[in-house]
Coordinates of C-alpha atoms in Angstrom, one line a residue:
Chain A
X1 CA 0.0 0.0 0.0
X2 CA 1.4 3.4 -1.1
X3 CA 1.4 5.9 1.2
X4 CA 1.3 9.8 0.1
X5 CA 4.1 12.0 1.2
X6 CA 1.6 14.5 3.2
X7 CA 1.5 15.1 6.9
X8 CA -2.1 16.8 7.0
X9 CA -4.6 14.9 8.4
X10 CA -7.2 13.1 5.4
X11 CA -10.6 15.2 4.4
X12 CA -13.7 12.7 4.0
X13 CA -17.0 14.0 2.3
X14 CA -19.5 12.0 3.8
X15 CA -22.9 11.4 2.4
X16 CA -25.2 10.3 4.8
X17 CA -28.6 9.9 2.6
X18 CA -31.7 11.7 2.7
X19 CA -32.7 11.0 6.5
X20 CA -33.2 7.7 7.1
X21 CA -30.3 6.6 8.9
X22 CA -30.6 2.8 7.9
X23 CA -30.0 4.0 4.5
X24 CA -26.0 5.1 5.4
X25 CA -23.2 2.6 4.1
X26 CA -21.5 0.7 5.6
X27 CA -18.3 2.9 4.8
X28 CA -19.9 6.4 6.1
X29 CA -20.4 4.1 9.5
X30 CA -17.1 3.2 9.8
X31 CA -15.3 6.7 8.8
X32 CA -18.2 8.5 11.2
X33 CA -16.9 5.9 13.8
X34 CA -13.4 6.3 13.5
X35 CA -13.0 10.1 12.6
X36 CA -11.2 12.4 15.6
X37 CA -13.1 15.3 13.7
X38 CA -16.5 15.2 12.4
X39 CA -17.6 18.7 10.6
X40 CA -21.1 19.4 9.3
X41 CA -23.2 21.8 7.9
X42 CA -25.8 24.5 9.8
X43 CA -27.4 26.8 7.7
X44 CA -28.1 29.1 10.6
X45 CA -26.5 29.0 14.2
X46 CA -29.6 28.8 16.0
X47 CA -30.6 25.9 13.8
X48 CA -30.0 22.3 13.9
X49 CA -27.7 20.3 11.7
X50 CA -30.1 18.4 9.4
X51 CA -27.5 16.1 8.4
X52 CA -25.7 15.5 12.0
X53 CA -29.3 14.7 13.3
X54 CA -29.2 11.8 10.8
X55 CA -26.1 10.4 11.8
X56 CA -25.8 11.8 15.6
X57 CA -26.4 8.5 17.6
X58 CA -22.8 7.3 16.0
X59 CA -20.8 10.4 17.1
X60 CA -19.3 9.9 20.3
X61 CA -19.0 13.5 22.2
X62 CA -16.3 12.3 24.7
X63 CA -13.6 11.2 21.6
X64 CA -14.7 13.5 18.3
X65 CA -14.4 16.8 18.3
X66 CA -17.9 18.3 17.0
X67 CA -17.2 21.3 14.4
X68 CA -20.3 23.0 13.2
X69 CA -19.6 25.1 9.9
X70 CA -22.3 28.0 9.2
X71 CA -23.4 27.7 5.0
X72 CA -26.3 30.5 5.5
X73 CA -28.6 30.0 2.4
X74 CA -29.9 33.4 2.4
X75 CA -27.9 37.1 2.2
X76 CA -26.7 37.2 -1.1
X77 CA -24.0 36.0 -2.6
X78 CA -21.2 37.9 -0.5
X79 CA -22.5 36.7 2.8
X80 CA -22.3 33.2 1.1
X81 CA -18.8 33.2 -0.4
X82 CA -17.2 34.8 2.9
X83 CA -19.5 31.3 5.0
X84 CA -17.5 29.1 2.8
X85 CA -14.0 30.9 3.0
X86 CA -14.7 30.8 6.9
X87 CA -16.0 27.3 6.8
X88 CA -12.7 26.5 4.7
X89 CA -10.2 28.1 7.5
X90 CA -11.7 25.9 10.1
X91 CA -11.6 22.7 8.6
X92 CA -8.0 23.8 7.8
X93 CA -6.8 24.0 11.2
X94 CA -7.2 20.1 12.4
X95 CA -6.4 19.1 8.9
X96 CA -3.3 20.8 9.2
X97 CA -2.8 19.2 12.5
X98 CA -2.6 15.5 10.7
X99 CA -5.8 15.1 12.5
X100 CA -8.4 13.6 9.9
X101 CA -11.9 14.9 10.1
X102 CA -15.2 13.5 8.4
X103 CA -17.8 16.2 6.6
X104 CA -21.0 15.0 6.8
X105 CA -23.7 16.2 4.0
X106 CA -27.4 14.9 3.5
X107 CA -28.1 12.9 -0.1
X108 CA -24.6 12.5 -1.8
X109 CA -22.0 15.0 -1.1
X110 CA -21.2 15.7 -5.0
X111 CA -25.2 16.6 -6.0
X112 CA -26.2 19.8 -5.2
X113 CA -24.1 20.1 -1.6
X114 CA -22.0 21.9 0.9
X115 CA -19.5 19.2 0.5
X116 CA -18.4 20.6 -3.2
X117 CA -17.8 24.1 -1.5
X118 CA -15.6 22.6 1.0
X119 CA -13.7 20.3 -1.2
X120 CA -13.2 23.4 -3.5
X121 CA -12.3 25.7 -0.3
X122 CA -9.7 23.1 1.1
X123 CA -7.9 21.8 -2.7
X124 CA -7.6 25.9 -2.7
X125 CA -5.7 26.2 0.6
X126 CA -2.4 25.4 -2.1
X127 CA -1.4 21.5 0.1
X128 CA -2.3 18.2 -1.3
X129 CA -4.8 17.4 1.8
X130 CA -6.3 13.6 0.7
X131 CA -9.5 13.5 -0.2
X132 CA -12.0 10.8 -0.1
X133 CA -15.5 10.6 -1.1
X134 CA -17.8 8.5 0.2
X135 CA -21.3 8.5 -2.0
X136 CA -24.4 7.9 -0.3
X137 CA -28.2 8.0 -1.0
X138 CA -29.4 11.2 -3.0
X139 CA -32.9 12.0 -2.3
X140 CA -33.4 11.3 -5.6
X141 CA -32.9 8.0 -5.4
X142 CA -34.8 7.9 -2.0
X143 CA -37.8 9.0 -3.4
X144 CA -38.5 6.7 -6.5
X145 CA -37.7 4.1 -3.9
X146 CA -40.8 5.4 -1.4
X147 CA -42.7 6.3 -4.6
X148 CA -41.6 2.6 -6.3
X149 CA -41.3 4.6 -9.6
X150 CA -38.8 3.9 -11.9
X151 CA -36.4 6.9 -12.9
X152 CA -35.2 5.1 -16.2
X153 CA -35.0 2.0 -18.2
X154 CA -33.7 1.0 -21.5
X155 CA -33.0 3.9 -23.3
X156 CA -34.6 6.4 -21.1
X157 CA -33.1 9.8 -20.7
X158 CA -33.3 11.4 -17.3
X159 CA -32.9 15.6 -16.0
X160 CA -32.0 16.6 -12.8
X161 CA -32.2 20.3 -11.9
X162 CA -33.5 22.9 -9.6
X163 CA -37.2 23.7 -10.7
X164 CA -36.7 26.8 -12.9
X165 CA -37.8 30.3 -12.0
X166 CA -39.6 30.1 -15.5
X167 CA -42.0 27.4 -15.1
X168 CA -42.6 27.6 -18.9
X169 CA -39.4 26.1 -19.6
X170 CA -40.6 22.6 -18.3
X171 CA -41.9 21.8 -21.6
X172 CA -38.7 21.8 -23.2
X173 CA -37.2 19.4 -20.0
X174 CA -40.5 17.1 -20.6
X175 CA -40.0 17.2 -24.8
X176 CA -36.4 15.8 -24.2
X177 CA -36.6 13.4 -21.4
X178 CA -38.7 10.9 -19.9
X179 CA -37.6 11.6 -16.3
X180 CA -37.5 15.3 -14.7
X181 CA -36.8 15.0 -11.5
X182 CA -36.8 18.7 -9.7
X183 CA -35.4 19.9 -6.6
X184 CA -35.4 23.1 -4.5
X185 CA -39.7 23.4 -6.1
X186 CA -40.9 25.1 -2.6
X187 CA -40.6 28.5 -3.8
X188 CA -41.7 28.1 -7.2
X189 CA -44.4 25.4 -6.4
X190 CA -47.7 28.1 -7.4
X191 CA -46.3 28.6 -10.9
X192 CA -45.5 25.3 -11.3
X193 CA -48.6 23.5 -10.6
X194 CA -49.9 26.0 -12.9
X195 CA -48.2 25.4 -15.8
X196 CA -48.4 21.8 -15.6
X197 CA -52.9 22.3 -15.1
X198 CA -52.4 24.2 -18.6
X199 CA -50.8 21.1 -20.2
X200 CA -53.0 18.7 -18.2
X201 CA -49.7 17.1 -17.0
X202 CA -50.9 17.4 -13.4
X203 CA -51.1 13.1 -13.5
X204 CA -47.7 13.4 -14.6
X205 CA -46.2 14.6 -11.5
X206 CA -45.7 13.7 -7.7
X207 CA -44.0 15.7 -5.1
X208 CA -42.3 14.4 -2.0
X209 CA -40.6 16.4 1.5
X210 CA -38.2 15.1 3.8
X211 CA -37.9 11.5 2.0
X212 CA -37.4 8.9 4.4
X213 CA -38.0 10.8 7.9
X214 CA -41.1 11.3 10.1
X215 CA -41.8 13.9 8.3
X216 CA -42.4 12.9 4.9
X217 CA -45.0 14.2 3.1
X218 CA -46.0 12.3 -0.5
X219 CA -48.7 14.0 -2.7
X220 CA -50.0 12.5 -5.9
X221 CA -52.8 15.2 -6.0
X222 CA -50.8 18.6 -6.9
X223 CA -54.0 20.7 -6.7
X224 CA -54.0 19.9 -3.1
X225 CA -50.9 22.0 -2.6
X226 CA -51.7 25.2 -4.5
X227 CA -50.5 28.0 -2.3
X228 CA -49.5 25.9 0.6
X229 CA -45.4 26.6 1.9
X230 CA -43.6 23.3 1.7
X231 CA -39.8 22.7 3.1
X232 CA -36.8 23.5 1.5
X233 CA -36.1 19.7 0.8
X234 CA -39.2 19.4 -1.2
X235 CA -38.7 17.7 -4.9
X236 CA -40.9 16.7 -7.5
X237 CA -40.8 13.9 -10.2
X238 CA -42.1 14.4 -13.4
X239 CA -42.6 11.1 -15.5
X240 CA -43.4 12.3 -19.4
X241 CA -45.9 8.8 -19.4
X242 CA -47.2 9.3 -16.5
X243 CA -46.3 5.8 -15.5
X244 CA -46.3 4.8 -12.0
X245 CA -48.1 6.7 -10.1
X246 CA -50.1 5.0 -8.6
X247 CA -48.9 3.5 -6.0
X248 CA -51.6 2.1 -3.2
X249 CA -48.2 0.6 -0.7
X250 CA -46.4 4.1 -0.6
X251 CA -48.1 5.5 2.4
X252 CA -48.5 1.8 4.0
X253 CA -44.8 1.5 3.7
X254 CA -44.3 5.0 5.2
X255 CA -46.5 4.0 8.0
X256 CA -44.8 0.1 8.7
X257 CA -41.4 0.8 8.0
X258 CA -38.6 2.1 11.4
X259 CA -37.2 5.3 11.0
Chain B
X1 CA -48.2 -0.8 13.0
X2 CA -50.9 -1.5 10.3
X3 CA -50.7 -5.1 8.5
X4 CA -51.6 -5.5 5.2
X5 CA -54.3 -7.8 4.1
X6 CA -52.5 -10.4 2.2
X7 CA -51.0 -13.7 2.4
X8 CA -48.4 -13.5 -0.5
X9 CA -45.2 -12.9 0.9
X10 CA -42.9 -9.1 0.7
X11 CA -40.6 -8.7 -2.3
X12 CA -37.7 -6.3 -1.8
X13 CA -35.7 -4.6 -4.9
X14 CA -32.5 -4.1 -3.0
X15 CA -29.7 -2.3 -4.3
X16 CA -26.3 -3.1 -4.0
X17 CA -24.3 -0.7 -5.2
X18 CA -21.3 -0.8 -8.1
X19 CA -19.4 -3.1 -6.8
X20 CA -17.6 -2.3 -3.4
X21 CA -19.4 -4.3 -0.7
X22 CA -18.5 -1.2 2.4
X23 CA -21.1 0.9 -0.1
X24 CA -24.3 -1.1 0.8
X25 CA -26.7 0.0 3.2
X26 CA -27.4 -1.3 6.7
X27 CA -30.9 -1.4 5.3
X28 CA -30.1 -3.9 2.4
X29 CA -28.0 -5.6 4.5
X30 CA -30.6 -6.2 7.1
X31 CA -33.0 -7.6 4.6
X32 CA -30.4 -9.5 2.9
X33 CA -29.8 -11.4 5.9
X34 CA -33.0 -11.9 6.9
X35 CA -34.9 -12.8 4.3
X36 CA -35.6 -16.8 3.4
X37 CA -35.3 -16.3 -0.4
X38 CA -32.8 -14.5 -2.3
X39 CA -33.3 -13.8 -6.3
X40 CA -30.7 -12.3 -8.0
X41 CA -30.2 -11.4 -12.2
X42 CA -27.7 -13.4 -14.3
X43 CA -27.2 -12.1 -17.6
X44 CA -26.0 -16.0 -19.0
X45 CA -26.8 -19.4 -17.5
X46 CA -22.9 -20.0 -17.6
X47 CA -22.1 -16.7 -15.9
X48 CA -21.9 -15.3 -11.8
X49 CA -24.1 -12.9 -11.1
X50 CA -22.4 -9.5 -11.1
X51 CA -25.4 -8.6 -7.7
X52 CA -24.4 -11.5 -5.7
X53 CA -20.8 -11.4 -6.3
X54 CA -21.1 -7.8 -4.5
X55 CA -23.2 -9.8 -1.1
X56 CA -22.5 -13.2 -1.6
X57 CA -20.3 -13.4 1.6
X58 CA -23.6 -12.0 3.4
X59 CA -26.0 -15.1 2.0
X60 CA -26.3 -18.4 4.1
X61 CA -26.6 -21.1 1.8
X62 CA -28.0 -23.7 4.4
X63 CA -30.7 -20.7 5.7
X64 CA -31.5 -19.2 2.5
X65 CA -32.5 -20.4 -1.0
X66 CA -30.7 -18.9 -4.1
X67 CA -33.3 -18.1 -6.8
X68 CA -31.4 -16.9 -10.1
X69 CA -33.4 -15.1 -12.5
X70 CA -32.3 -15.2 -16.4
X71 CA -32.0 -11.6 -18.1
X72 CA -30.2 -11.8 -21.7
X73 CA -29.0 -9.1 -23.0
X74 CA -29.1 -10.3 -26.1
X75 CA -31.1 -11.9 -28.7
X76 CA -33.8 -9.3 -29.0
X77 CA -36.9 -8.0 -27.6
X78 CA -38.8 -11.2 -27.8
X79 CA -36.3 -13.6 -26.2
X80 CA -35.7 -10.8 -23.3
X81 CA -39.7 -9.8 -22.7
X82 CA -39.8 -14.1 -22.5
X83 CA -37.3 -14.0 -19.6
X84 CA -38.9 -11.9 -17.9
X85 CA -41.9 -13.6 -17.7
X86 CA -40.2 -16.5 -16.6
X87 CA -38.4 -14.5 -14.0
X88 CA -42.2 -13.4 -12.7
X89 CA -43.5 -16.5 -13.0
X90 CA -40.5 -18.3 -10.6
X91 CA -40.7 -15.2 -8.4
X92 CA -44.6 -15.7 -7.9
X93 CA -43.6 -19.2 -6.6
X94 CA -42.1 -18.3 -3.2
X95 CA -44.4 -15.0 -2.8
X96 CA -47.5 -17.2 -3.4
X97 CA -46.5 -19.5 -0.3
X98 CA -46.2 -16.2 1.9
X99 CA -42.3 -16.6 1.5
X100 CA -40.4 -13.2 1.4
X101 CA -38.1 -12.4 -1.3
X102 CA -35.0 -10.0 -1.5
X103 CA -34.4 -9.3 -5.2
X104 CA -30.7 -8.0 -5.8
X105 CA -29.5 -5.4 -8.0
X106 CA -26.6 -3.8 -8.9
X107 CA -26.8 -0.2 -8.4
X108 CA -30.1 1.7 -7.5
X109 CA -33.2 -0.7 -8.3
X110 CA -35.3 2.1 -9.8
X111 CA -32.5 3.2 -12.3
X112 CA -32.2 0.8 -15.7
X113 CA -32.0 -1.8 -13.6
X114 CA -33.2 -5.4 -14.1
X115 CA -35.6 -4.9 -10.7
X116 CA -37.7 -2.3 -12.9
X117 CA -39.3 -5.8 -14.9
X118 CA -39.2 -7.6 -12.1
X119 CA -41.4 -5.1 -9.9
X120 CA -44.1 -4.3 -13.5
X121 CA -44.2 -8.7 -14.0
X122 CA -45.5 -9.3 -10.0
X123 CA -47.9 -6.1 -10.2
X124 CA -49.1 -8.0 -13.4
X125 CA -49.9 -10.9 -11.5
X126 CA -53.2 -9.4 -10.6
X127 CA -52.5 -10.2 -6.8
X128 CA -51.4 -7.4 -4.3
X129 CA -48.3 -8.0 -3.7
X130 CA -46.4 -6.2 -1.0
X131 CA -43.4 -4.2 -2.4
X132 CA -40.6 -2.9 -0.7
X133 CA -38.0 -0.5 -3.0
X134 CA -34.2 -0.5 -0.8
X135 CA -32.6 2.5 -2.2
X136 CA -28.8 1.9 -3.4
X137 CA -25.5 3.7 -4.2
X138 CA -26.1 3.6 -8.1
X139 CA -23.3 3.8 -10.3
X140 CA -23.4 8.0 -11.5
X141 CA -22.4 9.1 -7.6
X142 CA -20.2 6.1 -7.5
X143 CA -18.1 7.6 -10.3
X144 CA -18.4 11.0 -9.0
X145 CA -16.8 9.7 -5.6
X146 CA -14.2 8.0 -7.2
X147 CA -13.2 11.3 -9.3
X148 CA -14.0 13.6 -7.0
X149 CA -16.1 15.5 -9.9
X150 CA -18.9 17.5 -9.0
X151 CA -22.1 16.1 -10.6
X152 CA -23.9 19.5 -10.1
X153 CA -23.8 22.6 -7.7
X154 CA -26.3 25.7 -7.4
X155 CA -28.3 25.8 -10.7
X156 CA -26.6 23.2 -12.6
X157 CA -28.4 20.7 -14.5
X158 CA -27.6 16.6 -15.0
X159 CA -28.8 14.7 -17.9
X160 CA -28.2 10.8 -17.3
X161 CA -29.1 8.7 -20.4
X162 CA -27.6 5.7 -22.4
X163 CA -25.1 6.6 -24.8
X164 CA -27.0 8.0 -27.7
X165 CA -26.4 5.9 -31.0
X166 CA -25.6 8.8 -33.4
X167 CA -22.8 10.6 -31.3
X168 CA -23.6 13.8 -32.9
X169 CA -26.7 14.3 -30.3
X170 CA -24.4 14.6 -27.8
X171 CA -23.9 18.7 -28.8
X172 CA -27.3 19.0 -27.7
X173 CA -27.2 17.5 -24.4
X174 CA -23.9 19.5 -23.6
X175 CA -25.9 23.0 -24.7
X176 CA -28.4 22.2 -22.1
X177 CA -27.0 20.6 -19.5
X178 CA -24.0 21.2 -17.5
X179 CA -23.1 17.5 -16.6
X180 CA -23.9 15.1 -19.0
X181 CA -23.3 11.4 -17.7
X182 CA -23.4 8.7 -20.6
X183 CA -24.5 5.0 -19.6
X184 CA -23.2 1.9 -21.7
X185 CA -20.6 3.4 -23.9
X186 CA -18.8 0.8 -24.5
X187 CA -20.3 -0.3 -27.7
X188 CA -20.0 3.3 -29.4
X189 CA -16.9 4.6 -27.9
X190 CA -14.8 5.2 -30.6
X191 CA -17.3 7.6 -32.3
X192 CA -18.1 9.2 -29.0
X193 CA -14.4 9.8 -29.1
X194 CA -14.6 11.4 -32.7
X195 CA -17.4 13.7 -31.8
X196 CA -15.6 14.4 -29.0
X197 CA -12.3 15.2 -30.6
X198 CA -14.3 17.1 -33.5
X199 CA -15.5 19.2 -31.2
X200 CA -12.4 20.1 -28.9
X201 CA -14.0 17.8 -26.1
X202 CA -11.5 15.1 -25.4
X203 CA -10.6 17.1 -21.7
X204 CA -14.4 17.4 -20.9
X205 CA -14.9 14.0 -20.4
X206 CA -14.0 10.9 -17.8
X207 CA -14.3 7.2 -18.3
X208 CA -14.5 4.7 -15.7
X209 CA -15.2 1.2 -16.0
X210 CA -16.3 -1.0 -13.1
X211 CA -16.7 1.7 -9.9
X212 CA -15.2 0.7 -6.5
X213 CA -14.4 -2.6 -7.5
X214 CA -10.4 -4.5 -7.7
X215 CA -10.9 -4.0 -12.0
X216 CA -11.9 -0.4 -11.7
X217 CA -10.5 1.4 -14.4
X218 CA -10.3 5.6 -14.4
X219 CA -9.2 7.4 -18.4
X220 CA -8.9 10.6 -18.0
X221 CA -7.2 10.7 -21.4
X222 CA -9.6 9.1 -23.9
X223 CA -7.2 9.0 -26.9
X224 CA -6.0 6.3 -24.8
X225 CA -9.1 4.0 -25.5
X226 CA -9.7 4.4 -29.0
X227 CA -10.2 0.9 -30.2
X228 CA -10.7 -0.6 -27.4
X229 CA -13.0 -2.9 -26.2
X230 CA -14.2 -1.9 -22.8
X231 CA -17.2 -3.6 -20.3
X232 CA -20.8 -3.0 -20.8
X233 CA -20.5 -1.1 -17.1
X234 CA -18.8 1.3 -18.1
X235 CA -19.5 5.1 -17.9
X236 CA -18.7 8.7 -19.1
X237 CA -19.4 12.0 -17.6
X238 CA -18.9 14.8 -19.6
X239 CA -18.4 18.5 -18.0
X240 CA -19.5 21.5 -19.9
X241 CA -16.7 23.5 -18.4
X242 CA -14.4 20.9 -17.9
X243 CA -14.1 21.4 -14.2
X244 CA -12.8 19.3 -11.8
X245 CA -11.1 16.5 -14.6
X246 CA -7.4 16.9 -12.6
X247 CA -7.6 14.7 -9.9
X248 CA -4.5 13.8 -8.5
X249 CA -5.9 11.3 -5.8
X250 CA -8.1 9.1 -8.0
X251 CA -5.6 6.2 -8.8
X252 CA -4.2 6.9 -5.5
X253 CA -7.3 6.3 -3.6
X254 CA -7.8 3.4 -5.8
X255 CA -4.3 1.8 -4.4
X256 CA -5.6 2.5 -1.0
X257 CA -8.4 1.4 -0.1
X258 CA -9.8 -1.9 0.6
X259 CA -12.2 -3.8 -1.6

């Protein structure tokens, strides 16, 4: 086994799934068990860390070192870059040390995550720190497993992207793929649903929150969420057949299942 | 906890992952060792089963009967839609006599994977069956672990589709998307290659063959492949802006950890 010529301690980019915290690997487990450091993200101080309450029953307080790093989501884009420069500094310091730490991120760490800032922020410090990543569960994934829908076969194409701002621009994603999966649809949910009543795609489409926790919410019937606020980790999947949605053991699994 | 009103036994898609065995969930591993019958896809009667190679340390043969299900992938749609209703039928067998089975898959189950058929052939039986969808570490994220390339970050989009026959498509999927991820390319690699190298390309793109496990294989050069003749699991991800190809800890990685 090669070892590299490096005396800074090894980053890891964790990805500990969507919430469920039966759906981590067996690798995360070991690295989160191991780790002297484990770092995650907050994306306000006063707030919780969704992704250390997946994973928190593993982390023991008396031998890892806890390092909360602040990725504010609102603020503008100044406030943002000078989180992450910050965030970058502190995972520095125990790197630097040769102490290894573990970064923990919900879904996988290289789709749509704090994980890609950090990696960024730390390859940018100018020292070959080794990186690992370990993949894990996107939410994607999570929910066509609750919804049992399938996000491809044969020769299937699939999009994954936030929802746009313009949601006029879906009929182009539904003319080109089969699959459009959406993320981040809270804040454009209203214009959305409308669009897709104008089309008569509404059979098309379900939406799911918090896949895999307590709180998950799955609707098949968009019209029942016109001008409700849903959370941030709210996604919707758009099949162009509209294949699959019905599904009478989603909510029974919800309900029999341990989380 | 609410039972459901049936007699047939639970089947369970479980995913497995690409390859490495430390990437499975405690979830599929729970069910996997737990469950009386265990199906798993073989693509040739003379062939292992890529799925159970991945588990098959995990599987009591004296506790649990081995149920291998026949998916060609050749000899054209009426041969394969013929195994698959074979593959339902011999399913149907244990489920019938209340007998739970774990169907393995590499990958994620929902995402062209063989447990798509499987899942539409026992909902044709006309009997509610109780389904259970284990999401897995599919094969994109894999790759994006192993290369440390992010697959999207703020308003990025992915397209995810099988290589596309006439490589000249491919100029459309990299105007709209920012991360294009090719599935199967091994049977038209060399004109990918052309288009590629038509188009000023060639350092856009990453191959891997095999994620995570001991016959991984990571191109970053694909002037390198030309002619070659590479597995059907093998993968391309193309950047638009060609960010993040240098990765200096790929191989390395590879060398060090333990499969």
């Amino acid at each position: 086994m090669k070892r590299m010529k490096t005396s800074t301690g090894t980053l890891y980019g964790i990805g500990v799934g969507p919430g469920d915290p039966e759906w981590i690997t067996f690798k995360a487990h070991r690295i989160l068990t191991s780790t002297p450091v484990i770092a995650y993200p907050k994306s306000r101080p006063d707030r919780e860390s969704y992704a250390l309450n997946i994973v928190k029953e593993w982390i023991d307080p008396d031998q890892q070192e806890q390092l909360p790093l602040l990725f504010p989501m609102d603020g503008g884009e100044s406030v943002r870059r000078a989180a992450r420069e910050e965030a970058a500094r502190r995972l520095w310091q125990p790197l630097r040390e040769g102490r290894d730490v573990a970064f923990i991120t919900e879904g996988d760490p290289l789709m749509y995550s704090t994980f890609i800032h950090v990696m960024t922020g730390i390859k940018a410090q100018g020292e070959e720190v080794p990186i690992r990543v370990i993949p894990g569960v996107s939410s994607v994934h999570g929910a066509a497993a609750c919804l049992q829908l399938p996000l491809a076969e044969g020769e299937e194409k699939i999009a994954i992207l936030p929802a746009p701002a313009r949601a006029e621009e879906l009929e182009e994603w539904m003319r080109t793929h089969d699959t459009v999966v959406l993320l981040k649809v809270a804040k454009v949910l209203d214009s959305l649903i409308d669009v897709l009543s104008q089309k008569g795609w509404l059979e098309k489409a379900c939406v799911m929150t918090r896949v895999s926790t307590r709180e998950e919410v799955v609707c098949h019937d968009l019209s029942e969420l016109k001008g409700r606020t849903l959370p941030y980790f709210t996604l919707m999947i758009l099949k162009k057949d509209g294949q699959g949605r019905e599904n009478p053991w989603a909510s029974r699994w919800r309900e029999e299942r341990s989380i």
